[in-house]
Amino acid sequence: MQSFSFSKAQTVDEATGLGGRYIGGGTTLVDLMKLDVETPKTLVDVTGLPLAAVEKLPDGGLRIGALVRNSDLAFDPTVKAEYAVLSEALLSGASAQLRNMATTGGNLLQRTRCPYFRDTSYTNCNKRNPGSGCAAMDGHNRMMAILGTSEDCIATHPSDMAVAMTALEATVHVQGAKGKREIAIGEFYKLPGTTPNVENALEPGELITHVTLPTPRRGSKQVYLKLRDRASYEFALASAAVVAETSGGHVRYVRVALGGVGTRPWRAHEAEAALVGKPATAEHFRAAAEAALKGAKPQTENGFKVELAKRCMTRALTMATA
Amino acid sequence: MTVSTTGTAPETMTGATAEAAGAAASQHGIIGRPVARIDGPLKTTGTAEYAGDFHLPWMAFAVPVQATVGKGTIRSLDVTAAEAVPGVLAVLHRGNMERLYRAVPNDPNATVSETRPAFEDDRIYYWGQYVALVVAESLEQATAAAAVVKAEYAAETPEVSRELEPFAGKWNTVSTRGTVDAAFAAAAVKVDQTYGTPAETHNPIELHATVAVWDGDRVTFYESTQGVVNHRNAMAQILGVPRENVTVVTKFLGSGFGGKLFPWPHCALAAVASRKLQRPVKLVVTRTMMFSNVGHRPVTEQRFRIGASADGKLVALRQDALNHTSLVDSFDEGCGEATGYLYSVPNLTVASALVGRNVGSPMAMRGPGAVPGLFAMESAMDELAVALKMDPVELRLKNDATVDESNGRKFSSRHLRECLETGSAKFGWKQRTPQVGSMRRDGKVLGWGMAAASWGAYRFACATTVDLNADGKARVRCATQDVGTGLYTIFAQVLAEKTGLPFERIEVLLGDSSMPEGPLSGGSWSTATVLPAVAEAADGAIASLLSIAASTPGTPLAGADAKTLRMTEGRVHRATESAGLPSAGVPFEAVLQAARLNGVSADGRSGSVFEDPKARDLSMHSFGAQFAEVEWEPEIARLRVSRVVTVIDAGRIINPRAGANQIRGAVVMGVGMALLEETVYDRRNGQPINGNLADYLMATSADAPEIDVTFLDYPDFALNSYGARGIGEIGLAGVAPAIASAVYHATGVRVRKLPIRIEDLMQA
């Protein structure tokens, strides 16, 4: 760990004016600082900012402060009742201790668990050292991504929460030197392409202040299904967040996002397009899953994720339309 | 060091303990009673001191620097930046550190895990090997300085492949009888398959830790070791000091699973740094280093050939077992441990060989040899049962052995048949339908599998001293250690049984090499080893007390024949007086006080079973049967172990509560072995790439199945007068093959290479 300065901000303006890395729960940042992967010179503690509330919005949506802890958000009565997919996703992530610390804003910025990213003895990591290469590609790649990868990076996006928020079409609200702006979650995460060091749409110094969720769709069912080797405390091998509405045995509305398989939380637009208006049957769910995984590019050890993601999505759609 | 329930214990005792203590108004029957561990309150309140908890004045902190290549030569080592870090006291390396001696090869009383001392040459044999040691005023400073030591290597490509075949080296015959190849060739039904187990990392929760303190020419280690005596002897040899100048203290262990049996290179490094600086030095191995520098269960690859007659009688059994080892040690896993005696088969050969890899030295891990060996053999037996269309329990029963056919000896006590029958009944095995995927519950496919289990029974030399003191307390001392499983309590139970004193008046002092020499905590032999020694010492101290009572003027018992006196409930009385009555005799401390004695002491000894004429001609083993149920959801490739029934024949169980706890823990470990655990080495540089507790998967509480533990409780008096064998390892044996067989029954996929992963099952 490198030396750093530390200050605690009381207001959003003060925080954005201090010009440092923001620290909330610290579950990702401190972990990576101990590994020298993150080496911030200045830390700005934002946990004192008034951003810890979950509030119903006049339009029926929900506003989640960036400092709301994962466990508080998961057990929030409105979230449990109206955004069950988010509650389920949060509770499937990490451990109780980590969820008690991790914040909403911090979780959106959670970094990959790629072992080669986390170990600085590998100088070849395009995320850490742009242009240096990728040690994962030819390494132990069972947990790596199969969707959205590039020649430069195959690191999996680790979050469960962000997958659910992607299916819920959340909006990320940020504030920086140039003021406030809103970013649709579908635009928030960047594909690695040739710049895997750029992971999201935040400008330098911008702080996530809150996340808003649109009004829950009446009559829709929500499911988060996470598949992994063990029953707890493991990143997804494949997960699926589904929000679906059916009537007359047909799919009227559906949003699908996948986790554990993409370089970012993976919105399955092709699957949605293939499903809307179609009968809610296993055959159509499977066809949608095939469409979603059509562009999958497995590595030497993770070919099984292609089929696993399809099964995961098919089952989640079945549950959400039952 | 002492564990005494005096003081803190009564307030913090669990309900069950309080109940046990209450019942112990009579300590009669304390052997075999499910009492809570006497050290429990110290642990649940965080007051038990583990090695890393020792903080001494003026202590310095050491952090090793690890090689980042898996094979090669150190070309240069630049420590200037590290030396410039504030607080750094020394950066030790090959160029400036005093040479360490090697421990004497094959000295059974001074065994080391990795025979090559740190920094002995410039070669890198495995990723993570120590190349330098930074010592600083604080852990943070030492860590920061270690990160800026610049090593350059002439790197070579390491060999870390999990595949051990093709192997062209020399095989060693471990056991043979009959003509196995001819018998196999002629057998009516055959299985010929190869099974593999991965490198597994011990991962006790307590990290390896050494605190070394020199005082002149004497050194004390506060150490996380499973053998304080061995550790002392080895350190004396390595550091070049007389044995009596070394003291090793291990009050508590956060377990070791075999990884802490013998010293690793970091132990001597801490001592050398402390000697150089003349300050206490603490070195705690990091979790990542636990995966490379302090042992692991080696990769095994075992070909099994089993031939049987058409009605299921074994005619041939051949095991050819490879395991990997490091390039600095020859570690033989001993996969044939249980093969030679478990079943009756006239033609058998067990052969083994080692394959060198660029990995740290392997080390015994819970049930070494037997656990991976039984995974292979019991999986092969299940395959044979399928080939025979025979029930797998029936197959085992049909081939049960009545003598140890590997050496012709009688078994001291063998109840495998009853383990199988009891387990079968408790599990409900009769309801099993053998067709793959034929059983269902709540929409899930059920798989039922089973396996037999075995582990050796041993007793080694042990000395203890028991004191009966004028303060009304009994005390026992022994230079052994409690790995966390309940040995403190075993000592207390024996002393309570002998003296009738409640636990509150019993002190058990273990974990200090200056005490009478006791056993290593390994091989499941601690309980069987210490019991007779404690009993003898207690009997001796009581005899001394009774003699004094008879000969001390002024006590109510003066002038009596000592032979007519007894000690019961902590009181000395005439045999004719009813024991336990408040009026019977006098409190034992009153005798000592009247005699103006501080106390009486006696030593007790037990010898090795190998030198015991009554025992050495017997085959002594524990046995068990494991029955496992898995739930399988093929639509999402989800497999979970839902139920395990385990029946253990391990002699008399001294403390069924601590004992069942050990078996349950072993079953959970077995779930991890079957489905999760594997240390993965990056083939390019030999690094254990999943070297942390998030990426190296072990079973969590959520993965723990419903576990039903039964002890048959047949005493094995050949091993000791209490009839106790050991239970530390047998609980893990057989769990993985039972699960693998259940997985086959559910899915139709036979996984012969652990762990069983989702990608294997997706073939179903």
CSV table of C-alpha atoms in Angstrom, one decimal, chain A residues 21-305:
chain,number,residue,atom,x,y,z
A,21,ARG,CA,-10.5,9.3,-5.1
A,22,TYR,CA,-13.8,8.9,-3.4
A,23,ILE,CA,-14.1,6.2,-0.7
A,24,GLY,CA,-17.4,4.8,0.5
A,25,GLY,CA,-17.4,1.4,2.1
A,26,GLY,CA,-13.9,0.7,0.8
A,27,THR,CA,-14.6,-2.9,0.0
A,28,THR,CA,-13.1,-2.7,-3.5
A,29,LEU,CA,-10.8,0.3,-3.2
A,30,VAL,CA,-9.0,-0.6,0.1
A,31,ASP,CA,-8.7,-4.2,-1.1
A,32,LEU,CA,-7.0,-3.1,-4.3
A,33,MET,CA,-4.9,-0.5,-2.5
A,34,LYS,CA,-3.5,-3.2,-0.3
A,35,LEU,CA,-2.5,-5.0,-3.5
A,36,ASP,CA,-1.0,-1.8,-5.0
A,37,VAL,CA,-3.4,-2.1,-7.9
A,38,GLU,CA,-5.0,1.2,-6.8
A,39,THR,CA,-2.6,3.8,-5.7
A,40,PRO,CA,-4.5,7.0,-5.0
A,41,LYS,CA,-2.6,10.0,-3.7
A,42,THR,CA,-5.7,11.5,-2.1
A,43,LEU,CA,-8.7,9.8,-0.6
A,44,VAL,CA,-11.9,11.7,0.0
A,45,ASP,CA,-14.2,9.9,2.4
A,46,VAL,CA,-17.8,10.6,1.2
A,47,THR,CA,-19.6,8.6,3.9
A,48,GLY,CA,-20.6,11.8,5.7
A,49,LEU,CA,-22.5,13.1,2.7
A,50,PRO,CA,-26.3,13.2,2.9
A,51,LEU,CA,-26.7,10.5,0.3
A,52,ALA,CA,-27.8,7.5,2.4
A,53,ALA,CA,-31.6,7.6,1.8
A,54,VAL,CA,-33.9,5.5,-0.2
A,55,GLU,CA,-36.8,7.7,-1.3
A,56,LYS,CA,-40.0,7.2,-3.4
A,57,LEU,CA,-40.1,9.8,-6.2
A,58,PRO,CA,-43.3,11.7,-7.0
A,59,ASP,CA,-43.5,9.9,-10.4
A,60,GLY,CA,-43.5,6.6,-8.7
A,61,GLY,CA,-39.9,5.7,-9.2
A,62,LEU,CA,-37.2,5.2,-6.6
A,63,ARG,CA,-34.2,7.3,-5.7
A,64,ILE,CA,-31.3,5.5,-4.0
A,65,GLY,CA,-28.6,7.5,-2.4
A,66,ALA,CA,-25.1,6.5,-3.4
A,67,LEU,CA,-24.2,5.8,0.2
A,68,VAL,CA,-27.0,3.4,0.8
A,69,ARG,CA,-25.4,0.2,2.0
A,70,ASN,CA,-26.0,-3.0,0.0
A,71,SER,CA,-27.7,-4.7,3.0
A,72,ASP,CA,-29.9,-1.7,3.7
A,73,LEU,CA,-31.0,-1.5,0.1
A,74,ALA,CA,-31.7,-5.2,-0.1
A,75,PHE,CA,-34.0,-5.1,2.9
A,76,ASP,CA,-35.6,-1.8,2.0
A,77,PRO,CA,-39.4,-2.5,2.0
A,78,THR,CA,-40.0,-0.8,-1.3
A,79,VAL,CA,-37.1,-2.5,-2.9
A,80,LYS,CA,-38.2,-5.9,-1.6
A,81,ALA,CA,-41.8,-5.3,-2.8
A,82,GLU,CA,-41.4,-3.5,-6.1
A,83,TYR,CA,-37.8,-4.2,-7.2
A,84,ALA,CA,-37.4,-7.7,-6.0
A,85,VAL,CA,-34.8,-8.5,-8.7
A,86,LEU,CA,-32.5,-5.8,-7.1
A,87,SER,CA,-33.0,-7.2,-3.6
A,88,GLU,CA,-32.3,-10.7,-4.7
A,89,ALA,CA,-29.2,-9.7,-6.7
A,90,LEU,CA,-27.8,-7.8,-3.7
A,91,LEU,CA,-28.3,-10.6,-1.3
A,92,SER,CA,-26.6,-13.1,-3.7
A,93,GLY,CA,-23.5,-11.0,-3.7
A,94,ALA,CA,-20.4,-11.1,-1.5
A,95,SER,CA,-20.9,-11.9,2.2
A,96,ALA,CA,-23.1,-10.3,4.9
A,97,GLN,CA,-20.1,-8.5,6.2
A,98,LEU,CA,-19.2,-7.0,2.9
A,99,ARG,CA,-22.8,-6.1,2.1
A,100,ASN,CA,-22.9,-4.2,5.4
A,101,MET,CA,-20.1,-2.0,4.2
A,102,ALA,CA,-20.5,-1.8,0.4
A,103,THR,CA,-22.3,1.2,-0.9
A,104,THR,CA,-24.6,1.6,-3.9
A,105,GLY,CA,-22.2,4.0,-5.7
A,106,GLY,CA,-19.2,2.0,-4.8
A,107,ASN,CA,-20.7,-1.2,-6.0
A,108,LEU,CA,-21.4,0.4,-9.4
A,109,LEU,CA,-17.7,1.0,-9.6
A,110,GLN,CA,-16.6,-2.4,-8.3
A,111,ARG,CA,-13.7,-3.7,-10.3
A,112,THR,CA,-13.0,-7.0,-11.9
A,113,ARG,CA,-11.9,-10.1,-9.9
A,114,CYS,CA,-9.5,-11.0,-12.8
A,115,PRO,CA,-6.5,-12.5,-10.9
A,116,TYR,CA,-4.1,-11.0,-13.3
A,117,PHE,CA,-5.5,-7.5,-12.8
A,118,ARG,CA,-5.2,-8.0,-9.1
A,119,ASP,CA,-1.6,-9.0,-9.1
A,120,THR,CA,0.9,-6.3,-10.1
A,121,SER,CA,3.6,-8.8,-10.6
A,122,TYR,CA,1.9,-9.3,-14.0
A,123,THR,CA,3.0,-6.2,-15.9
A,124,ASN,CA,0.9,-7.2,-18.8
A,125,CYS,CA,-2.6,-5.9,-18.0
A,126,ASN,CA,-4.2,-3.5,-20.3
A,127,LYS,CA,-6.5,-2.3,-17.6
A,128,ARG,CA,-3.7,-1.3,-15.3
A,129,ASN,CA,-1.0,-0.5,-17.9
A,130,PRO,CA,-2.7,0.4,-21.2
A,131,GLY,CA,-0.9,-1.2,-24.1
A,132,SER,CA,0.9,-3.8,-22.0
A,133,GLY,CA,-1.1,-6.8,-23.1
A,134,CYS,CA,-3.4,-9.2,-21.3
A,135,ALA,CA,-2.0,-12.0,-19.1
A,136,ALA,CA,-5.5,-13.5,-18.6
A,137,MET,CA,-6.0,-14.5,-22.2
A,138,ASP,CA,-3.4,-17.2,-22.1
A,139,GLY,CA,-3.7,-17.8,-18.4
A,140,HIS,CA,-6.3,-19.4,-16.0
A,141,ASN,CA,-9.4,-18.0,-17.7
A,142,ARG,CA,-12.3,-20.1,-16.3
A,143,MET,CA,-13.9,-17.1,-14.7
A,144,MET,CA,-13.4,-14.7,-17.6
A,145,ALA,CA,-16.0,-13.1,-19.8
A,146,ILE,CA,-17.4,-14.5,-23.0
A,147,LEU,CA,-19.5,-11.5,-24.1
A,148,GLY,CA,-18.1,-8.0,-24.9
A,149,THR,CA,-14.5,-9.1,-24.8
A,150,SER,CA,-11.8,-7.6,-27.0
A,151,GLU,CA,-8.3,-8.5,-28.1
A,152,ASP,CA,-7.2,-6.4,-25.2
A,153,CYS,CA,-9.3,-7.6,-22.2
A,154,ILE,CA,-11.5,-10.4,-21.2
A,155,ALA,CA,-12.1,-9.4,-17.6
A,156,THR,CA,-15.6,-10.1,-16.2
A,157,HIS,CA,-17.7,-7.4,-14.6
A,158,PRO,CA,-18.2,-8.7,-11.1
A,159,SER,CA,-21.3,-7.0,-9.8
A,160,ASP,CA,-24.7,-8.6,-9.2
A,161,MET,CA,-26.4,-5.3,-8.2
A,162,ALA,CA,-25.5,-3.6,-11.5
A,163,VAL,CA,-27.0,-6.5,-13.5
A,164,ALA,CA,-30.3,-6.1,-11.7
A,165,MET,CA,-30.1,-2.3,-12.2
A,166,THR,CA,-29.5,-2.9,-15.9
A,167,ALA,CA,-32.6,-5.0,-16.2
A,168,LEU,CA,-34.5,-2.3,-14.3
A,169,GLU,CA,-33.1,0.4,-16.6
A,170,ALA,CA,-31.7,2.5,-13.8
A,171,THR,CA,-30.2,6.0,-14.3
A,172,VAL,CA,-27.0,7.0,-12.6
A,173,HIS,CA,-26.8,10.5,-11.3
A,174,VAL,CA,-23.4,12.1,-11.1
A,175,GLN,CA,-22.0,15.5,-10.1
A,176,GLY,CA,-18.7,17.0,-11.0
A,177,ALA,CA,-16.9,20.3,-11.7
A,178,LYS,CA,-19.2,20.9,-14.6
A,179,GLY,CA,-22.4,20.3,-12.7
A,180,LYS,CA,-24.9,17.5,-12.5
A,181,ARG,CA,-25.8,15.0,-15.2
A,182,GLU,CA,-27.7,11.7,-15.7
A,183,ILE,CA,-26.4,8.6,-17.4
A,184,ALA,CA,-28.6,5.7,-18.4
A,185,ILE,CA,-27.1,2.6,-16.9
A,186,GLY,CA,-26.9,1.1,-20.4
A,187,GLU,CA,-24.6,4.0,-21.3
A,188,PHE,CA,-22.7,4.0,-18.1
A,189,TYR,CA,-20.4,0.9,-18.6
A,190,LYS,CA,-18.0,0.9,-21.5
A,191,LEU,CA,-16.9,-2.1,-23.5
A,192,PRO,CA,-13.2,-2.7,-23.1
A,193,GLY,CA,-12.4,-2.4,-26.8
A,194,THR,CA,-8.9,-1.1,-27.1
A,195,THR,CA,-9.2,0.9,-23.9
A,196,PRO,CA,-10.0,-1.5,-21.1
A,197,ASN,CA,-8.7,1.0,-18.6
A,198,VAL,CA,-11.8,3.1,-19.3
A,199,GLU,CA,-14.5,1.2,-17.6
A,200,ASN,CA,-17.4,3.8,-17.4
A,201,ALA,CA,-18.7,7.1,-18.5
A,202,LEU,CA,-17.6,9.1,-15.4
A,203,GLU,CA,-15.5,12.1,-16.1
A,204,PRO,CA,-12.5,12.7,-13.8
A,205,GLY,CA,-13.7,14.0,-10.5
A,206,GLU,CA,-17.3,13.1,-11.0
A,207,LEU,CA,-19.1,11.6,-8.0
A,208,ILE,CA,-22.1,9.3,-8.2
A,209,THR,CA,-24.7,10.9,-6.0
A,210,HIS,CA,-27.6,8.6,-6.5
A,211,VAL,CA,-29.3,6.1,-8.7
A,212,THR,CA,-32.9,6.3,-9.8
A,213,LEU,CA,-35.2,3.5,-10.8
A,214,PRO,CA,-38.2,4.0,-13.0
A,215,THR,CA,-41.7,3.3,-11.8
A,216,PRO,CA,-42.1,-0.5,-11.4
A,217,ARG,CA,-44.0,-1.9,-14.3
A,218,ARG,CA,-47.4,-3.0,-13.1
A,219,GLY,CA,-48.0,-6.7,-13.4
A,220,SER,CA,-44.4,-7.6,-14.1
A,221,LYS,CA,-42.5,-10.3,-12.3
A,222,GLN,CA,-38.8,-10.0,-11.5
A,223,VAL,CA,-36.2,-12.7,-10.9
A,224,TYR,CA,-32.5,-12.8,-10.3
A,225,LEU,CA,-30.9,-16.2,-10.7
A,226,LYS,CA,-27.2,-16.7,-10.0
A,227,LEU,CA,-25.3,-19.8,-10.8
A,228,ARG,CA,-22.0,-20.6,-9.2
A,229,ASP,CA,-19.8,-23.4,-7.9
A,230,ARG,CA,-20.7,-23.0,-4.2
A,231,ALA,CA,-23.8,-21.8,-2.5
A,232,SER,CA,-22.5,-18.6,-1.1
A,233,TYR,CA,-19.7,-16.0,-1.3
A,234,GLU,CA,-18.7,-16.5,-4.9
A,235,PHE,CA,-18.9,-14.4,-8.1
A,236,ALA,CA,-21.4,-15.6,-10.7
A,237,LEU,CA,-20.4,-18.1,-13.3
A,238,ALA,CA,-23.6,-16.9,-14.9
A,239,SER,CA,-26.5,-14.9,-13.6
A,240,ALA,CA,-29.7,-13.5,-15.1
A,241,ALA,CA,-31.9,-10.6,-14.1
A,242,VAL,CA,-35.3,-10.7,-15.7
A,243,VAL,CA,-38.3,-8.3,-15.5
A,244,ALA,CA,-41.2,-9.7,-17.5
A,245,GLU,CA,-44.8,-9.1,-18.1
A,246,THR,CA,-47.1,-11.7,-19.7
A,247,SER,CA,-50.7,-11.7,-20.7
A,248,GLY,CA,-52.7,-14.3,-22.5
A,249,GLY,CA,-49.7,-16.6,-22.4
A,250,HIS,CA,-47.6,-14.1,-24.4
A,251,VAL,CA,-44.7,-12.0,-23.4
A,252,ARG,CA,-45.7,-8.3,-23.5
A,253,TYR,CA,-42.7,-6.8,-21.9
A,254,VAL,CA,-39.3,-8.1,-21.0
A,255,ARG,CA,-35.9,-6.9,-19.9
A,256,VAL,CA,-33.0,-9.3,-19.5
A,257,ALA,CA,-29.5,-8.6,-18.2
A,258,LEU,CA,-26.8,-11.2,-17.7
A,259,GLY,CA,-24.0,-11.2,-15.1
A,260,GLY,CA,-20.8,-13.2,-14.8
A,261,VAL,CA,-20.4,-13.6,-18.5
A,262,GLY,CA,-19.9,-10.0,-19.8
A,263,THR,CA,-17.2,-7.4,-19.6
A,264,ARG,CA,-20.0,-5.2,-18.4
A,265,PRO,CA,-23.5,-6.0,-17.0
A,266,TRP,CA,-24.9,-7.5,-20.1
A,267,ARG,CA,-28.2,-6.2,-21.4
A,268,ALA,CA,-29.6,-8.9,-23.7
A,269,HIS,CA,-31.4,-6.7,-26.3
A,270,GLU,CA,-31.5,-9.6,-28.9
A,271,ALA,CA,-33.2,-11.8,-26.4
A,272,GLU,CA,-35.8,-9.2,-25.6
A,273,ALA,CA,-36.5,-8.5,-29.2
A,274,ALA,CA,-36.9,-12.2,-29.9
A,275,LEU,CA,-39.4,-12.6,-27.0
A,276,VAL,CA,-41.8,-9.7,-27.2
A,277,GLY,CA,-45.1,-10.8,-28.5
A,278,LYS,CA,-44.1,-14.4,-28.5
A,279,PRO,CA,-45.7,-17.2,-26.5
A,280,ALA,CA,-44.1,-17.6,-23.0
A,281,THR,CA,-42.8,-21.1,-23.6
A,282,ALA,CA,-39.6,-22.9,-23.0
A,283,GLU,CA,-39.0,-23.1,-26.7
A,284,HIS,CA,-39.1,-19.4,-27.1
A,285,PHE,CA,-37.0,-18.8,-24.0
A,286,ARG,CA,-34.3,-21.1,-25.3
A,287,ALA,CA,-34.4,-19.3,-28.6
A,288,ALA,CA,-34.0,-16.0,-26.9
A,289,ALA,CA,-31.1,-17.3,-24.9
A,290,GLU,CA,-29.5,-18.6,-28.1
A,291,ALA,CA,-29.9,-15.1,-29.5
A,292,ALA,CA,-28.4,-13.5,-26.5
A,293,LEU,CA,-25.3,-15.7,-26.5
A,294,LYS,CA,-24.8,-15.7,-30.3
A,295,GLY,CA,-21.8,-13.5,-30.1
A,296,ALA,CA,-20.1,-15.3,-27.2
A,297,LYS,CA,-16.4,-15.8,-27.5
A,298,PRO,CA,-15.2,-18.4,-25.0
A,299,GLN,CA,-11.7,-18.9,-23.9
A,300,THR,CA,-9.9,-22.2,-23.4
A,301,GLU,CA,-11.4,-22.9,-20.0
A,302,ASN,CA,-14.8,-21.2,-20.0
A,303,GLY,CA,-16.6,-22.7,-22.9
A,304,PHE,CA,-19.2,-24.1,-20.5
A,305,LYS,CA,-20.3,-20.6,-19.6
